[in-house]
Coordinates of C-alpha atoms and ligand atoms in Angstrom, one line a residue:
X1 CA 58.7 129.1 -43.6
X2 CA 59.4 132.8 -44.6
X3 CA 60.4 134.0 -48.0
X4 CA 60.8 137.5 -50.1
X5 CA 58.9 137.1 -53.4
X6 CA 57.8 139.0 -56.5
X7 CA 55.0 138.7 -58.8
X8 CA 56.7 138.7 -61.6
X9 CA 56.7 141.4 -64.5
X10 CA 54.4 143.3 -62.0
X11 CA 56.9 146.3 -60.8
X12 CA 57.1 146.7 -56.8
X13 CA 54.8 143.3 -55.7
X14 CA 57.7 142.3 -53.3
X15 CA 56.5 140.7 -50.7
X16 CA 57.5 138.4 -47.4
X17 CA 55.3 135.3 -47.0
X18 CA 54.3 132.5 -45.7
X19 CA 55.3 129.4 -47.9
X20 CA 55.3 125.6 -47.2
X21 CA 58.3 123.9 -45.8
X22 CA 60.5 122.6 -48.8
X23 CA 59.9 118.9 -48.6
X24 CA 63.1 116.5 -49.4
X25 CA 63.2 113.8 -51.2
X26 CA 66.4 111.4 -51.2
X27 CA 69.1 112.3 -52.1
X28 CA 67.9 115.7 -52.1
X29 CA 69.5 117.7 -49.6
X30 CA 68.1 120.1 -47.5
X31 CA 69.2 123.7 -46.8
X32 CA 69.2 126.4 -44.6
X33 CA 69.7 129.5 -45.7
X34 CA 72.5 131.9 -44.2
X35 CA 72.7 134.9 -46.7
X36 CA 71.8 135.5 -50.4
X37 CA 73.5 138.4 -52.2
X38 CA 71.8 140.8 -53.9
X39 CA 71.9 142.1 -57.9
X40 CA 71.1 143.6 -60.7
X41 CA 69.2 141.1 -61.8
X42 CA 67.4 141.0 -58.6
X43 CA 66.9 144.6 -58.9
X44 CA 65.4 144.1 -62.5
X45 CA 63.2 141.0 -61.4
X46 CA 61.7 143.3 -59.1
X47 CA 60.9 146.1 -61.0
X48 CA 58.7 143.5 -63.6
X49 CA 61.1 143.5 -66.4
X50 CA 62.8 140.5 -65.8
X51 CA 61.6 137.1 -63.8
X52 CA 59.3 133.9 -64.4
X53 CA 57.9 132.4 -61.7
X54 CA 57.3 128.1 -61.2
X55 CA 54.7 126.2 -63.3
X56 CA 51.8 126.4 -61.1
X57 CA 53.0 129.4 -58.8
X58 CA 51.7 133.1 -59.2
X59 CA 54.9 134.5 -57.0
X60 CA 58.6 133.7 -57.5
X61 CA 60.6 133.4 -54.1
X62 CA 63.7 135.7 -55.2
X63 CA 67.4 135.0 -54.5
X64 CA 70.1 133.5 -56.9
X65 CA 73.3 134.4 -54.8
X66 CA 73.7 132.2 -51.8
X67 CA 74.8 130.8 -49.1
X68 CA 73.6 128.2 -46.8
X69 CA 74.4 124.9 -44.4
X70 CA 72.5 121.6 -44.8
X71 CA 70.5 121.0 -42.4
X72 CA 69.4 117.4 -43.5
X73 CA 70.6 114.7 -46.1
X74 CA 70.3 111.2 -46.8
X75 CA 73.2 109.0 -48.3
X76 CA 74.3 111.0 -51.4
X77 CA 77.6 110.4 -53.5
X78 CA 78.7 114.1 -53.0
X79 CA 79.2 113.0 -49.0
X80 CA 77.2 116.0 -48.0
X81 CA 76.0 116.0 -44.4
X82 CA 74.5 118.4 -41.8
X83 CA 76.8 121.2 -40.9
X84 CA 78.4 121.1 -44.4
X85 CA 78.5 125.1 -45.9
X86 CA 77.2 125.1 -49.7
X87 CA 76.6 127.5 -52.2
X88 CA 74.2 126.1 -55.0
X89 CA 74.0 126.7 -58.7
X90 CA 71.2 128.7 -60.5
X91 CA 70.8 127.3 -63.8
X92 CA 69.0 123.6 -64.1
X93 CA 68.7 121.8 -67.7
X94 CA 65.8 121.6 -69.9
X95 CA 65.0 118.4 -71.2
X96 CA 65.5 118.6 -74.8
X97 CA 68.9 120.3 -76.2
X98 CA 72.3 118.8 -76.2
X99 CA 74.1 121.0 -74.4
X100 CA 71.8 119.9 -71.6
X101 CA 72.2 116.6 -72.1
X102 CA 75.9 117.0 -71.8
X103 CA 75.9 119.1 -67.9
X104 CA 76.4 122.7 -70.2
X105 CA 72.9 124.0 -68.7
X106 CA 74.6 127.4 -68.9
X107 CA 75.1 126.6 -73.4
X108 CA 71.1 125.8 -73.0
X109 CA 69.7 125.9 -76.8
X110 CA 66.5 125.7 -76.2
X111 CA 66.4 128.9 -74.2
X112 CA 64.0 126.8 -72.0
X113 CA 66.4 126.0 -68.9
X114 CA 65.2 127.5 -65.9
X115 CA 66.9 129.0 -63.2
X116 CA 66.5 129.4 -59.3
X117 CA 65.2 132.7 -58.2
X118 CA 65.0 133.9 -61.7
X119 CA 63.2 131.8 -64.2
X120 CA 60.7 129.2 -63.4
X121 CA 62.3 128.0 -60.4
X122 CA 62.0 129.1 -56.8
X123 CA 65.6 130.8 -55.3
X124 CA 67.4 131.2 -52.4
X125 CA 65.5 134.3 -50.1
X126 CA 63.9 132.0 -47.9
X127 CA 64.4 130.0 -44.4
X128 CA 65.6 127.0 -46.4
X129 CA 65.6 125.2 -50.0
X130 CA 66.5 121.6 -50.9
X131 CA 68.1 120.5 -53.5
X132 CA 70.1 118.0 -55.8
X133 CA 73.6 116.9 -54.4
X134 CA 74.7 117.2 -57.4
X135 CA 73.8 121.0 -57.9
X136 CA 75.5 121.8 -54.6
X137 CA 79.2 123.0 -54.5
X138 CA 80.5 122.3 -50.4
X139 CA 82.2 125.2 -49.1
X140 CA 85.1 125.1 -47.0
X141 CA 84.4 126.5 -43.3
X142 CA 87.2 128.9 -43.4
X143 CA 85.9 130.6 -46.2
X144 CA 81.8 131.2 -45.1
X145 CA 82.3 134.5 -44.4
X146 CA 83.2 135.1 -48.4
X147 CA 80.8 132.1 -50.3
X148 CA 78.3 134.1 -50.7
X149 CA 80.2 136.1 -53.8
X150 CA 81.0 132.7 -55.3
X151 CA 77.9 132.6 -57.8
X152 CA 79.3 136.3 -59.2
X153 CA 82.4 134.6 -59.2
X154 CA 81.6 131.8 -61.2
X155 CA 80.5 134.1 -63.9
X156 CA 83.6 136.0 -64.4
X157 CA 85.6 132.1 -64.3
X158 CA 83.6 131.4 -67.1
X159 CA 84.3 134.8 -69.1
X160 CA 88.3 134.2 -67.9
X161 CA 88.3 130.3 -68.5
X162 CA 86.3 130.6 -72.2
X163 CA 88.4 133.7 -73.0
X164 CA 91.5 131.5 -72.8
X165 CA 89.6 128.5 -74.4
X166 CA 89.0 130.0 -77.3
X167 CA 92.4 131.4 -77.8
X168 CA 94.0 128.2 -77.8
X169 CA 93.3 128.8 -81.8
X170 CA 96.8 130.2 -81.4
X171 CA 99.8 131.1 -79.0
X172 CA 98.6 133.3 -76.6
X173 CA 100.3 134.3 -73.5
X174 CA 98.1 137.4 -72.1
X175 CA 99.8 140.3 -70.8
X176 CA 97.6 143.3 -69.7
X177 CA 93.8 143.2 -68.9
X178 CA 91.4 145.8 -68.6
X179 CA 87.9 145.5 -66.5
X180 CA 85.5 147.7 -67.7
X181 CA 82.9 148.7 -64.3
X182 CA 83.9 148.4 -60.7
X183 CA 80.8 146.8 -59.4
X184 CA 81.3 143.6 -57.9
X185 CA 81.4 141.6 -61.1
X186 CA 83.6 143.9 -62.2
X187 CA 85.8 143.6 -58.9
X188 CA 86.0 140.0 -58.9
X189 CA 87.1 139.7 -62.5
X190 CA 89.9 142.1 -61.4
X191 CA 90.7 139.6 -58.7
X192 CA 90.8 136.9 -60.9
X193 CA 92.7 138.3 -63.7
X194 CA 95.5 139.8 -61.2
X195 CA 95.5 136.5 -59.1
X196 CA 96.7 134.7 -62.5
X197 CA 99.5 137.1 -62.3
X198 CA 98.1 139.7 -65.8
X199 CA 98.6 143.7 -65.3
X200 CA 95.5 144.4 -64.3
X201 CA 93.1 147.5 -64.4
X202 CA 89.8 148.5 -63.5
X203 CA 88.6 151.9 -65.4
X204 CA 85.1 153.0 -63.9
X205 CA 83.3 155.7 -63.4
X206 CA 83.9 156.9 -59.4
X207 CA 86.4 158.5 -57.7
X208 CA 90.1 157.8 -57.4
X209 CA 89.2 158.1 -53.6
X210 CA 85.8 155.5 -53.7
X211 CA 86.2 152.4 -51.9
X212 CA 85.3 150.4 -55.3
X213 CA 89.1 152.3 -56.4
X214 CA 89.9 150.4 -52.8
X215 CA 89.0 147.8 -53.4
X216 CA 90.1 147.2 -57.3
X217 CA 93.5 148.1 -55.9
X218 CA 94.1 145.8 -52.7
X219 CA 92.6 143.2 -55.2
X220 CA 95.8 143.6 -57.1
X221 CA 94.9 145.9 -59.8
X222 CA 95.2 149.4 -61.0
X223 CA 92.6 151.8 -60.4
X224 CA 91.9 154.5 -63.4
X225 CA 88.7 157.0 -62.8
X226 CA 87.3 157.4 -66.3
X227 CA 86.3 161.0 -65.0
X228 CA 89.9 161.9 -65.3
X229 CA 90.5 160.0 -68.8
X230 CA 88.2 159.5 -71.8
X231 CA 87.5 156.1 -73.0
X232 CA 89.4 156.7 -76.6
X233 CA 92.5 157.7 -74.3
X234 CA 92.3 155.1 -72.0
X235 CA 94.9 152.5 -74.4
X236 CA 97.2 155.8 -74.9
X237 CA 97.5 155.8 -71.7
X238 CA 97.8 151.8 -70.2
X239 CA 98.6 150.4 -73.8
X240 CA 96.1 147.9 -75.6
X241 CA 94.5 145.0 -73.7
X242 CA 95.1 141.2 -74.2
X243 CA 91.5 140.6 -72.6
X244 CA 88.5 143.3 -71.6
X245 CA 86.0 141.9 -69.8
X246 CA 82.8 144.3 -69.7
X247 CA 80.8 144.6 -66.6
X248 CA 79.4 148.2 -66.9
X249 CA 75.7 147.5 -67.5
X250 CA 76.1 149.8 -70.0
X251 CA 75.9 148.7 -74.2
X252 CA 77.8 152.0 -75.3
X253 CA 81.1 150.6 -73.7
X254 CA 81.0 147.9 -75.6
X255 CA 81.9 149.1 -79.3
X256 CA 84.4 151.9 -77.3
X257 CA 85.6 148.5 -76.0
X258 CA 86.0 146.5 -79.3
X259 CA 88.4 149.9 -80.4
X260 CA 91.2 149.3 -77.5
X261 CA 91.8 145.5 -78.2
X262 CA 95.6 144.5 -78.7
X263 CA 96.2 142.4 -81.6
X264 CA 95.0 139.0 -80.9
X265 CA 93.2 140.6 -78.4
X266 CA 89.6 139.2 -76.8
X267 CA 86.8 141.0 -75.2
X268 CA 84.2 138.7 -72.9
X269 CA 81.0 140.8 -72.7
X270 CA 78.8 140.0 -69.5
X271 CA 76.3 142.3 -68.3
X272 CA 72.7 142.0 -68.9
X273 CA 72.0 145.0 -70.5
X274 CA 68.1 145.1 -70.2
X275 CA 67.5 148.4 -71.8
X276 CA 66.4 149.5 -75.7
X277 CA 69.1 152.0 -76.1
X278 CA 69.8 152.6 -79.8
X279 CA 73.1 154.4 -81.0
X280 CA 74.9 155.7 -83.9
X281 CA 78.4 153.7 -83.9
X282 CA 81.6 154.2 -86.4
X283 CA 80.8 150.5 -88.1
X284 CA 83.8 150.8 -90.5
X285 CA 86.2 151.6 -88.2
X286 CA 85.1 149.2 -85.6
X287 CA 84.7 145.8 -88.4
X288 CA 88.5 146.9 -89.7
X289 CA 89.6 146.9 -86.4
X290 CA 88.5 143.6 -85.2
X291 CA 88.9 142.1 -88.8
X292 CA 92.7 143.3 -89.1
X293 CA 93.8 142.2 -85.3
X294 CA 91.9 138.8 -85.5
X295 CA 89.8 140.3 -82.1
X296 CA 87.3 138.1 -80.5
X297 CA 84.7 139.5 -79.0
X298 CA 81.9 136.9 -77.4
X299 CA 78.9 137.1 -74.9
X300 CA 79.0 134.8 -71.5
X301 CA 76.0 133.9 -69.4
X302 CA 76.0 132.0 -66.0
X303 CA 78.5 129.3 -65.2
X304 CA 79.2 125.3 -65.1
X305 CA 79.7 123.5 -61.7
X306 CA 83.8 124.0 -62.3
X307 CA 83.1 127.5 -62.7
X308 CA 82.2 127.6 -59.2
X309 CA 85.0 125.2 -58.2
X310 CA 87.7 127.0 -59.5
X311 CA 86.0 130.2 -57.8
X312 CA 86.3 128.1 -54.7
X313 CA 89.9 127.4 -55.7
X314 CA 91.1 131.2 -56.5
X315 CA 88.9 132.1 -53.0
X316 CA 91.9 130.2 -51.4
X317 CA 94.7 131.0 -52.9
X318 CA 93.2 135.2 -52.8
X319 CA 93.0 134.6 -49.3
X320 CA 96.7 133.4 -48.7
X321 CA 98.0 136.4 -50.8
X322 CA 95.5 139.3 -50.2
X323 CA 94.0 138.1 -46.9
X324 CA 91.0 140.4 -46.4
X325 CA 90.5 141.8 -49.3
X326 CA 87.4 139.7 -50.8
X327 CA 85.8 140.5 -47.3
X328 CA 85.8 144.2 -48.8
X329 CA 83.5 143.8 -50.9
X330 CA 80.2 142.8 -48.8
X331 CA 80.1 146.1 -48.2
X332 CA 76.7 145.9 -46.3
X333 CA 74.4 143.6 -44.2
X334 CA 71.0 144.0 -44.1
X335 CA 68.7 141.8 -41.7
X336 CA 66.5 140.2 -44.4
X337 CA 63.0 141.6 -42.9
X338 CA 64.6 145.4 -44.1
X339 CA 64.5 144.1 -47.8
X340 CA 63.1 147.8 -48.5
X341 CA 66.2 149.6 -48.0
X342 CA 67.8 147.8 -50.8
X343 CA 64.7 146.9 -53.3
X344 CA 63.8 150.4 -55.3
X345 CA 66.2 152.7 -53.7
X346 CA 69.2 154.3 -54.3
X347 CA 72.1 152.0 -53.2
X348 CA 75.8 152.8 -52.0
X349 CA 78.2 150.3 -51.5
X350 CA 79.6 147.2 -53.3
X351 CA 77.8 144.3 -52.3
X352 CA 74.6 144.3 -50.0
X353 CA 73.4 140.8 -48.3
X354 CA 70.2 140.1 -46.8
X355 CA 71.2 137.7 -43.4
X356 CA 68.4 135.4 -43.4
X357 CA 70.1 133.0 -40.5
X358 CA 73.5 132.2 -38.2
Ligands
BGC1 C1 73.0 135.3 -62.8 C2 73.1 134.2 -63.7 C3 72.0 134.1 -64.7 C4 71.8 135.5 -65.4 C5 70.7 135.5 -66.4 C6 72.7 136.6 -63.5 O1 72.4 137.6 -62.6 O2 74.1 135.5 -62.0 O3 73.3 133.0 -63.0 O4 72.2 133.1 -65.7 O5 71.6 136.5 -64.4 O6 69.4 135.2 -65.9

């Protein structure tokens, strides 16, 4: 079968090949392959700073975000069958650590998990994968045309769901939220956080007039163009946030970030910052801050299997209210053979697919 791999940590080796048929093994389930979404991390992987590729393998077949239909399975206790849509998991345990142990794959201690199309594991970009029932979250049909966002989903249901988990130190009923970046982790978490019925803004970078400002606002949120407003204005302006989540890809947001909390307030960092940048930050300021409004402020890395369920969950109920609007976001389709256009180049848009079948 065909695949799009990397050798990684050597900058621009992406390549289409020729690979073996994945073989299954019961109660594996095979899959093809109908999309896989593409981002930053893919975008890192391929130019060599990021990206491990299987024991034995010198390539890695790329692709975390997917989307796919089995195409064969034996008798499995998930009751997957041909024709079934499924979106898989990245993250698989590594045999030592608790959190493992206990399903939390994405609390891994050891730091030696791997991960599909990322770390020591073969991904999604290719004509088909198999893999554990168990791994495999079944999509319903009247959402395939959005299941391809539902891996970037389940990260920002992990940032929301731990965000409220960790507040149940206290009483906490969440007004106002405030998403940092209006890419499209950044967009989903606005969807989210508006769908459980918080005031809800996205502050970002482009234009009022940008269809990521579009988008944020038939997702249910407010749109603010930090172009027009400074950062240290921004709670002036909207008041001060229950919740930030981050999703610039940029560190220097962060500690403007950690100054705009309300009291009680939490900010859930999660982009992958994979830079060195060093800066000179107002320490004092920032410690009395988060000491005197008992702020929480905590890191979030892929998702649990719920994660993805509740994604599938809040996919429905977004559809019901804001029919549409999730659509918005794939903002462009590539055929997977014009990989190029994407991989290196200077992208436009929200969300770019590669269609690897029908
Ligand atoms: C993926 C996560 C993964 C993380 C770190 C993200 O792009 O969505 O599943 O855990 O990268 O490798």
């Amino acid at each position: 079968m065909k695949a799009l791999t990397v050798k990684p940590h050597v900058k621009d080796s992406i390549q289409m090949r020729d690979v073996p048929d994945p073989a299954r093994r019961n109660p594996e389930v095979k899959v093809r392959v109908i999309r896989a979404g593409l981002c930053g991390t893919d975008a890192d992987i391929y130019e060599g700073n990021y990206g491990e590729p299987p024991p034995g393998d010198d390539f890695l077949i790329l692709g975390h975000e997917n989307f796919g239909v089995v195409e064969e399975a034996g008798q499995n206790d998930a009751g997957l069958k041909p024709g079934d849509f499924v979106v898989s998991t990245v993250r698989r345990p590594c045999s030592k650590c608790l959190n493992c142990q206990h399903g939390e794959m994405d609390f891994c201690s050891s730091g030696e998990y791997t991960e599909r199309g990322i770390k020591g594991r073969h991904g999604f970009m290719a004509e088909y994968y198999v893999e554990s029932p168990q791994y495999l979250i079944k999509i319903p049909p009247e959402l395939q045309d959005i299941a391809v966002l539902l891996e970037p989903t389940s990260i920002v249901e992990k940032g929301i769901d731990h965000a409220y988990l960790i507040q149940r130190r206290i009483t906490w009923q969440p007004q106002m939220a405030l998403v940092m970046g209006a890419g499209p982790v950044g967009l989903l978490a606005a969807a989210l956080l508006a769908a459980r019925g918080l005031r809800t803004f996205v502050a970002s970078l482009e234009a009022a007039t940008d269809p990521r400002a579009e988008a944020a606002q038939s997702l249910g949120a407010q749109y603010l163009c930090l172009k027009d407003i400074s950062l240290t204005d921004l709670p002036k302006q909207i008041g001060a946030p229950d919740l930030v989540i981050e999703a610039t890809g940029k560190s220097s947001v962060v500690f403007a970030a950690m100054q705009m909390l309300a009291p009680n307030g939490v900010l859930c960092l999660l982009s992958v910052t994979g830079g060195s940048a060093i800066r000179p930050e107002p320490t004092d300021v920032i410690n009395q801050d988060l000491v005197l409004r008992n702020s929480v402020v905590f890191g979030s890395v892929n998702a649990h299997p719920r994660h993805f369920k509740k994604g599938v969950e809040d996919f429905e109920s977004i559809e019901k209210a804001r029919p549409g609007a999730l659509q918005k976001l794939l903002t462009t389709r590539l055929p997977w053979e014009e990989y190029g256009k994407w991989f290196g180049q200077k992208r436009s848009g929200i969300k770019t697919t590669l269609e690897i079948s029908r």
